[in-house]
Coordinates of C-alpha atoms and ligand atoms in Angstrom, one line a residue:
X1 CA 178.8 49.4 103.7
X2 CA 182.3 49.8 102.7
X3 CA 185.2 50.3 105.4
X4 CA 188.2 52.0 103.9
X5 CA 191.3 51.2 106.2
X6 CA 194.1 53.9 106.8
X7 CA 197.3 53.3 104.5
X8 CA 199.4 52.3 107.6
X9 CA 196.6 50.1 109.4
X10 CA 198.2 47.0 110.9
X11 CA 196.8 43.5 110.8
X12 CA 195.7 43.4 114.2
X13 CA 193.5 46.4 113.4
X14 CA 192.3 44.9 110.5
X15 CA 191.2 41.6 112.3
X16 CA 189.7 43.9 114.9
X17 CA 187.4 45.5 112.4
X18 CA 186.3 41.9 111.0
X19 CA 185.7 40.7 114.3
X20 CA 183.5 43.7 115.2
X21 CA 181.5 42.9 111.7
X22 CA 181.3 39.1 112.9
X23 CA 180.3 39.8 116.2
X24 CA 177.5 41.7 114.8
X25 CA 176.0 38.9 112.8
X26 CA 177.7 40.0 109.3
X27 CA 180.2 38.6 107.0
X28 CA 183.3 40.6 106.0
X29 CA 185.0 40.3 102.7
X30 CA 188.6 41.9 102.3
X31 CA 189.8 43.5 99.6
X32 CA 193.7 43.9 99.7
X33 CA 194.6 46.9 97.3
X34 CA 198.1 48.3 96.3
X35 CA 197.8 51.2 98.5
X36 CA 194.7 50.5 100.8
X37 CA 192.8 47.9 102.2
X38 CA 188.9 48.0 102.0
X39 CA 186.5 45.7 103.9
X40 CA 183.1 45.1 102.7
X41 CA 180.5 44.4 105.2
X42 CA 177.7 41.6 103.8
X43 CA 174.5 41.1 105.6
X44 CA 171.9 43.1 107.5
X45 CA 173.6 46.5 108.1
X46 CA 171.0 47.7 110.5
X47 CA 172.4 45.7 113.4
X48 CA 175.7 47.9 113.3
X49 CA 176.2 51.7 113.5
X50 CA 178.7 53.1 111.0
X51 CA 179.8 55.5 113.7
X52 CA 181.1 52.8 115.8
X53 CA 183.1 51.4 113.1
X54 CA 184.7 54.8 112.1
X55 CA 185.6 55.3 115.5
X56 CA 188.0 52.0 115.8
X57 CA 191.4 52.1 115.6
X58 CA 192.9 52.2 112.1
X59 CA 189.8 53.0 110.0
X60 CA 189.9 55.9 107.6
X61 CA 186.3 56.0 106.1
X62 CA 183.0 54.3 106.5
X63 CA 180.6 54.4 103.6
X64 CA 177.1 53.1 103.3
X65 CA 176.5 51.8 99.5
X66 CA 173.4 51.5 97.7
X67 CA 174.1 48.6 95.4
X68 CA 173.2 45.1 96.6
X69 CA 175.7 43.6 94.9
X70 CA 178.8 44.4 96.7
X71 CA 181.3 42.1 95.8
X72 CA 180.9 42.7 92.1
X73 CA 180.9 46.2 92.7
X74 CA 183.7 48.6 91.8
X75 CA 183.2 50.6 94.8
X76 CA 184.2 47.6 97.0
X77 CA 187.0 46.5 94.5
X78 CA 188.2 49.2 92.5
X79 CA 190.5 47.1 90.3
X80 CA 189.8 45.2 87.3
X81 CA 189.4 41.5 87.9
X82 CA 191.8 40.0 85.2
X83 CA 191.6 36.2 84.9
X84 CA 195.0 34.5 84.4
X85 CA 194.6 30.6 82.7
X86 CA 197.3 28.5 83.3
X87 CA 198.7 28.9 79.9
X88 CA 199.0 32.5 80.4
X89 CA 196.0 33.9 78.5
X90 CA 194.3 36.8 80.3
X91 CA 190.8 38.1 80.2
X92 CA 189.5 41.3 81.8
X93 CA 190.8 45.0 82.7
X94 CA 192.8 46.3 79.9
X95 CA 194.0 43.2 78.4
X96 CA 193.2 42.8 74.9
X97 CA 190.0 41.2 74.2
X98 CA 190.0 37.3 73.6
X99 CA 188.0 35.5 71.1
X100 CA 185.8 32.4 72.0
X101 CA 184.6 30.5 69.3
X102 CA 183.2 27.1 68.4
X103 CA 179.7 25.0 67.5
X104 CA 176.6 25.4 69.5
X105 CA 177.0 21.9 70.4
X106 CA 179.6 19.2 70.4
X107 CA 178.6 16.7 67.5
X108 CA 179.4 13.1 67.2
X109 CA 181.9 14.1 64.2
X110 CA 185.2 14.2 66.2
X111 CA 187.3 15.2 63.0
X112 CA 184.8 18.1 62.3
X113 CA 185.3 19.6 65.9
X114 CA 189.1 19.2 65.3
X115 CA 189.0 20.9 61.8
X116 CA 187.1 24.1 63.9
X117 CA 189.5 23.8 66.4
X118 CA 192.5 24.3 64.2
X119 CA 190.8 26.9 62.1
X120 CA 190.3 28.7 65.8
X121 CA 193.7 28.3 66.7
X122 CA 195.3 29.2 63.3
X123 CA 193.5 32.6 63.5
X124 CA 194.5 33.6 66.9
X125 CA 191.5 32.7 69.0
X126 CA 192.2 31.4 72.7
X127 CA 189.0 29.5 73.5
X128 CA 187.3 26.5 72.1
X129 CA 183.4 26.7 72.8
X130 CA 181.1 23.9 72.4
X131 CA 178.0 22.7 74.3
X132 CA 177.9 19.2 75.7
X133 CA 175.0 19.7 77.6
X134 CA 172.6 21.8 75.9
X135 CA 169.5 23.6 77.1
X136 CA 167.0 23.4 74.2
X137 CA 163.5 24.8 74.0
X138 CA 162.0 21.6 72.8
X139 CA 163.0 18.3 74.4
X140 CA 162.8 16.7 70.7
X141 CA 165.8 18.5 70.0
X142 CA 169.4 17.4 69.9
X143 CA 170.4 17.3 73.7
X144 CA 174.2 16.9 73.7
X145 CA 176.7 14.2 73.6
X146 CA 176.9 14.9 77.3
X147 CA 180.4 13.2 78.8
X148 CA 181.4 12.3 75.3
X149 CA 181.3 15.8 74.2
X150 CA 183.4 16.9 77.1
X151 CA 186.0 14.3 76.1
X152 CA 186.0 15.6 72.6
X153 CA 186.6 18.9 73.9
X154 CA 189.5 18.1 75.9
X155 CA 190.8 16.0 73.1
X156 CA 191.0 19.3 71.1
X157 CA 192.6 21.2 74.0
X158 CA 195.4 18.5 73.8
X159 CA 195.6 18.6 70.1
X160 CA 195.5 22.6 69.7
X161 CA 196.4 24.1 73.1
X162 CA 193.0 26.2 72.8
X163 CA 191.3 26.7 76.6
X164 CA 187.6 25.3 76.3
X165 CA 184.4 26.3 77.6
X166 CA 181.2 24.4 78.1
X167 CA 177.9 25.1 79.7
X168 CA 176.7 23.3 83.0
X169 CA 173.1 23.1 83.7
X170 CA 172.8 20.9 86.9
X171 CA 174.8 21.2 89.8
X172 CA 175.1 17.3 89.6
X173 CA 177.1 17.6 86.5
X174 CA 179.8 20.2 88.0
X175 CA 182.6 17.8 89.2
X176 CA 182.5 16.2 85.3
X177 CA 182.7 19.5 84.0
X178 CA 185.5 20.5 85.9
X179 CA 187.1 17.3 85.1
X180 CA 187.5 18.6 81.3
X181 CA 186.8 22.5 80.9
X182 CA 188.9 25.5 81.7
X183 CA 185.4 27.7 81.9
X184 CA 182.2 26.5 83.3
X185 CA 179.3 28.7 81.2
X186 CA 176.1 29.1 83.0
X187 CA 173.4 29.8 80.0
X188 CA 170.8 32.3 79.9
X189 CA 168.4 30.0 81.0
X190 CA 170.1 29.2 84.3
X191 CA 171.0 32.9 84.9
X192 CA 168.7 32.5 88.1
X193 CA 169.3 29.3 88.8
X194 CA 170.2 30.0 92.3
X195 CA 171.4 26.5 93.7
X196 CA 173.6 26.3 90.2
X197 CA 175.2 29.6 91.3
X198 CA 175.9 28.6 94.8
X199 CA 177.8 25.5 93.9
X200 CA 179.8 27.3 91.6
X201 CA 180.9 29.7 94.0
X202 CA 182.4 26.6 95.7
X203 CA 184.7 26.0 92.8
X204 CA 187.6 27.7 92.0
X205 CA 187.9 27.2 88.0
X206 CA 186.4 30.3 86.0
X207 CA 182.6 30.7 85.6
X208 CA 180.9 32.3 82.6
X209 CA 177.6 33.7 83.4
X210 CA 175.3 34.8 80.3
X211 CA 172.5 37.4 80.9
X212 CA 169.1 35.9 81.3
X213 CA 166.7 37.1 78.1
X214 CA 164.7 39.2 80.3
X215 CA 167.2 39.9 83.1
X216 CA 168.2 43.7 84.1
X217 CA 171.5 44.6 84.4
X218 CA 171.1 44.4 88.4
X219 CA 169.6 41.0 88.3
X220 CA 172.7 40.1 85.9
X221 CA 174.9 41.6 88.7
X222 CA 173.5 39.7 91.5
X223 CA 173.7 36.5 89.3
X224 CA 177.3 37.1 89.4
X225 CA 177.1 38.3 93.0
X226 CA 175.9 34.6 94.3
X227 CA 179.1 33.1 92.6
X228 CA 181.9 35.5 94.5
X229 CA 179.5 35.4 97.9
X230 CA 180.0 31.6 97.6
X231 CA 183.5 32.1 97.3
X232 CA 184.6 32.1 93.7
X233 CA 186.0 35.4 92.2
X234 CA 186.6 33.9 89.2
X235 CA 183.5 34.9 87.1
X236 CA 183.2 36.1 83.5
X237 CA 180.0 38.1 82.3
X238 CA 178.7 37.7 79.0
X239 CA 175.6 40.1 77.4
X240 CA 174.0 37.7 74.6
X241 CA 171.0 40.2 73.9
X242 CA 167.8 40.5 75.8
X243 CA 164.1 40.0 74.5
X244 CA 162.6 42.9 72.5
X245 CA 159.2 43.2 70.7
X246 CA 160.6 42.4 67.2
X247 CA 162.3 39.2 66.3
X248 CA 161.8 39.2 62.8
X249 CA 165.3 40.6 61.9
X250 CA 167.4 39.6 65.1
X251 CA 166.7 36.6 67.5
X252 CA 167.5 39.3 70.4
X253 CA 168.2 42.8 71.0
X254 CA 172.2 43.2 71.4
X255 CA 172.3 45.6 74.8
X256 CA 175.6 47.2 73.8
X257 CA 175.2 50.2 76.2
X258 CA 175.7 47.2 79.1
X259 CA 179.2 46.7 78.4
X260 CA 180.4 50.2 79.1
X261 CA 177.8 50.2 82.1
X262 CA 179.2 46.8 83.3
X263 CA 182.7 48.0 82.8
X264 CA 181.7 51.4 85.1
X265 CA 179.9 49.7 87.6
X266 CA 181.8 46.6 88.0
X267 CA 185.2 45.0 88.1
X268 CA 184.7 41.5 86.4
X269 CA 185.2 40.8 82.7
X270 CA 182.4 41.4 80.2
X271 CA 182.2 39.8 76.9
X272 CA 179.4 39.8 74.2
X273 CA 178.2 36.9 72.2
X274 CA 176.8 38.3 68.9
X275 CA 175.4 35.0 67.6
X276 CA 172.5 34.3 70.3
X277 CA 172.3 38.1 70.6
X278 CA 171.3 38.2 66.9
X279 CA 170.5 34.6 65.8
X280 CA 172.1 35.6 62.0
X281 CA 175.4 35.0 60.9
X282 CA 176.0 38.0 58.9
X283 CA 175.3 40.5 62.0
X284 CA 178.4 38.6 63.9
X285 CA 181.1 40.9 62.3
X286 CA 179.3 44.3 62.6
X287 CA 177.8 43.5 66.2
X288 CA 181.2 41.9 67.2
X289 CA 183.0 45.3 66.1
X290 CA 180.4 47.4 67.9
X291 CA 181.0 45.3 71.1
X292 CA 184.9 45.6 70.7
X293 CA 184.6 49.5 70.5
X294 CA 181.9 49.6 73.3
X295 CA 184.8 48.0 75.5
X296 CA 183.8 44.3 75.6
X297 CA 186.7 42.0 77.1
X298 CA 186.2 39.5 74.6
X299 CA 183.6 37.7 71.8
X300 CA 182.0 34.7 71.7
X301 CA 180.5 33.4 68.3
X302 CA 179.5 30.3 66.9
X303 CA 181.3 28.7 64.0
X304 CA 180.6 25.3 62.1
X305 CA 182.3 23.3 59.5
X306 CA 179.0 22.7 57.8
X307 CA 176.5 25.2 59.2
X308 CA 173.5 24.1 56.9
X309 CA 173.5 20.8 58.6
X310 CA 174.6 21.9 62.3
X311 CA 172.5 20.0 64.9
X312 CA 171.9 23.5 66.6
X313 CA 172.0 27.1 65.8
X314 CA 173.5 26.6 62.4
X315 CA 171.7 29.8 61.0
X316 CA 174.1 32.1 63.4
X317 CA 177.1 30.0 62.7
X318 CA 179.9 31.0 60.3
X319 CA 181.5 28.5 58.0
X320 CA 185.1 28.1 58.3
X321 CA 185.7 30.4 55.3
X322 CA 183.5 33.3 56.7
X323 CA 185.1 32.5 60.0
X324 CA 188.4 33.2 59.1
X325 CA 187.3 36.5 56.9
X326 CA 185.4 37.8 59.7
X327 CA 187.9 36.8 62.4
X328 CA 190.9 38.5 60.5
X329 CA 188.7 42.0 60.3
X330 CA 188.1 41.4 64.1
X331 CA 191.6 40.7 64.9
X332 CA 192.8 43.8 62.9
X333 CA 190.2 46.0 65.5
X334 CA 191.3 44.5 68.3
X335 CA 195.1 44.8 67.3
X336 CA 194.4 48.7 67.3
X337 CA 192.6 48.8 70.7
X338 CA 193.8 50.9 73.2
X339 CA 192.2 52.4 76.5
X340 CA 192.1 55.7 77.9
X341 CA 192.4 56.6 81.6
X342 CA 188.8 56.2 82.1
X343 CA 188.9 52.6 80.8
X344 CA 187.1 53.7 77.4
X345 CA 188.4 52.4 74.2
X346 CA 190.4 55.1 72.6
Ligands
PEP401 C1 174.7 29.1 74.2 O1 175.6 29.7 74.4 O2 175.0 27.8 73.4 C2 173.5 29.2 74.3 C3 172.6 28.1 74.4 O3 173.1 30.3 74.7 P1 172.1 31.4 75.6 O4 172.2 30.5 77.0 O5 172.8 32.7 75.6 O6 171.1 31.1 75.1
MN402 MN1 174.1 28.0 70.5

């Protein structure tokens, strides 16, 4: 249920409404807009009569909404969420799309990571991304450098000024990640790790949630809802492909339509990862462009100074020359991107 307050409603009237909601065993979430304040009612609405709320002073309208993901939904929060980082980089809304690049895993060759970071900086990327805790299908594969990898990322940030992103796999590691990174990534395999999502709701660093390989858009939205519900509004969504029936040519099926759908139903930023979506380096550029045209707020793709010898995901990583070429072309497109009044790319 959404309660829209009158334009001139007083704080006292708002407090009266939120108290009413809480007295009926539900939680309220207030969104203060430029013109209107909106209150979302969260919980089992059966105990509350909308007509009684509509009759409270200062209430303009009461709407029952269908979506179970109220906090993530545009109905509750009509304005886009734009996340602003301490260095001024912004993601979301009508901001220019951002680029996040880096190796699948941070490896022990620190100089190699610096080479990647410098190339990323030189090409205008805003984020360096690399895994220090790796969710690998096989226990025999490289599992990541853990804290050492995070130290390397932080040192690369020091050297280049890039923001850094890395995956968190366990609630136990959240405070460690927070010490080093600017964005905590939740991998596709953990999209429904509810304990992890709840704990990430209790921090205030941005969290990037990747769509699960077999997750519906509704499940994806509900994963983000967990983080918002637990108190952290800074969530970035990442479409990274879903499982199809044919993986001969592409690792997953990139769901491009998810981008405009999510822009329509949610206020959160949505980025696209063409590397994990396709598993092929030659598909990063065309799929990256398609994602930008569809309205992605950013792209994340894998690059490596020596992809043939990368410890993880080399086949879907660009080498640094290819990276410069592809990024030049993506930047050209980003430079031309403009939005119409319906939030679509013109
Ligand atoms: C990754 O981003 O490195 C990764 C493991 O991707 P995903 O969680 O999308 O499979
Ligand atoms: Mn990877």
